[in-house]
């Protein structure tokens, strides 16, 4: 995510920054019952991220002609930042557990390697840090889109997604055990209505035709996600159905304002900057905050909780995210993209020579 690019949608960057703040303040107050009655609503920040992802990924498809380009773009965009955050968190936690005398090198190293794949969910390996649980959902969405793209059926993405949503909701509503087991094995299904909503919002943004149909589909997405509340990631552990409904309606309203070009009031230097570093900020903040900064400065030194959060913790995690974004994400994403493209070209040339 780079600032000042003419083809970027600044409102989406602003929404990313806001979504990251929602999640951060939710985690700040996670163990503070006196404060988290309001901030626990921030657990739904990931829902906003999923809607943004549906919009952005579908928009990116308009710029590519080959499935391999989609894979290269996604891999080079995500993995350098993700690897940096996983490595940093692993080193931090390893140091902590060595100090406590509870470090298990073999098990810890396996967990580290498993987490680097981003597919630790299917490896049966625990996430090193809390926010990583959403990454498999993003990856499954990319695979879903890639399959449709390779089958030359991307124009049917809404038809396929609506069908899957209907099956998922039916299984959940009527407690059909095989479908519920599939939902637990393919966690994307629990959030597919949000990604679908992002795609539909993209259609509205680029084409004002069929507005009645599109807004009807958005209503369908909203209702489906509400039915799936009991499977809605971690939200069900912290908020009730009414609160979840209010937050989702709020996010849908923000997107309606966005596609009708009425959301520019959210765009400023702060929200754009936070949006620019939001991926690294989302990945890096929880362990650093909850394991180290807040316990040390609040519990050990007795500094006021909010002073710690605002004046110490927030600047530290923003600083870390800024470093990762500008010194790792941006340069190494470009390098990784170039390397992957070179490998693909070389493989194509080799295959061509063999078949000649």
PDB file of C-alpha atoms in Angstrom, residues 22 48-49 56 61 131 142 147 152 162 176 185 191 226 240 242 251 257 261 264 269 273-274 308 320 347:
ATOM      1  CA  UNK A  22     -10.533  -0.757  15.863  1.00  0.00           C
ATOM      2  CA  UNK A  48     -14.371  -4.474   7.607  1.00  0.00           C
ATOM      3  CA  UNK A  49     -11.007  -5.765   6.374  1.00  0.00           C
ATOM      4  CA  UNK A  56      -9.733  -4.643  -3.836  1.00  0.00           C
ATOM      5  CA  UNK A  61      -8.427  -8.803 -11.457  1.00  0.00           C
ATOM      6  CA  UNK A 131      -4.197 -11.757  14.423  1.00  0.00           C
ATOM      7  CA  UNK A 142      -7.571 -15.819  -3.108  1.00  0.00           C
ATOM      8  CA  UNK A 147      -9.900 -21.158  -9.397  1.00  0.00           C
ATOM      9  CA  UNK A 152     -12.566 -18.555 -17.099  1.00  0.00           C
ATOM     10  CA  UNK A 162     -24.414 -16.670  -3.561  1.00  0.00           C
ATOM     11  CA  UNK A 176     -26.960 -29.804   9.277  1.00  0.00           C
ATOM     12  CA  UNK A 185     -12.788 -27.052   7.751  1.00  0.00           C
ATOM     13  CA  UNK A 191     -17.120 -14.835   6.072  1.00  0.00           C
ATOM     14  CA  UNK A 226     -25.840 -12.174  10.601  1.00  0.00           C
ATOM     15  CA  UNK A 240     -23.782 -10.223  21.190  1.00  0.00           C
ATOM     16  CA  UNK A 242     -27.319  -6.980  18.425  1.00  0.00           C
ATOM     17  CA  UNK A 251     -19.681  -0.889   7.775  1.00  0.00           C
ATOM     18  CA  UNK A 257     -21.127   6.285   1.129  1.00  0.00           C
ATOM     19  CA  UNK A 261     -18.283   9.206  -3.463  1.00  0.00           C
ATOM     20  CA  UNK A 264     -13.983  11.797   1.436  1.00  0.00           C
ATOM     21  CA  UNK A 269      -2.949  12.482   6.473  1.00  0.00           C
ATOM     22  CA  UNK A 273      -0.740   6.961   6.852  1.00  0.00           C
ATOM     23  CA  UNK A 274      -2.411   4.360   9.074  1.00  0.00           C
ATOM     24  CA  UNK A 308       0.754   3.504  28.486  1.00  0.00           C
ATOM     25  CA  UNK A 320       7.525  -0.935  14.159  1.00  0.00           C
ATOM     26  CA  UNK A 347      10.183 -22.023 -16.765  1.00  0.00           C
TER      27      UNK A 347
END
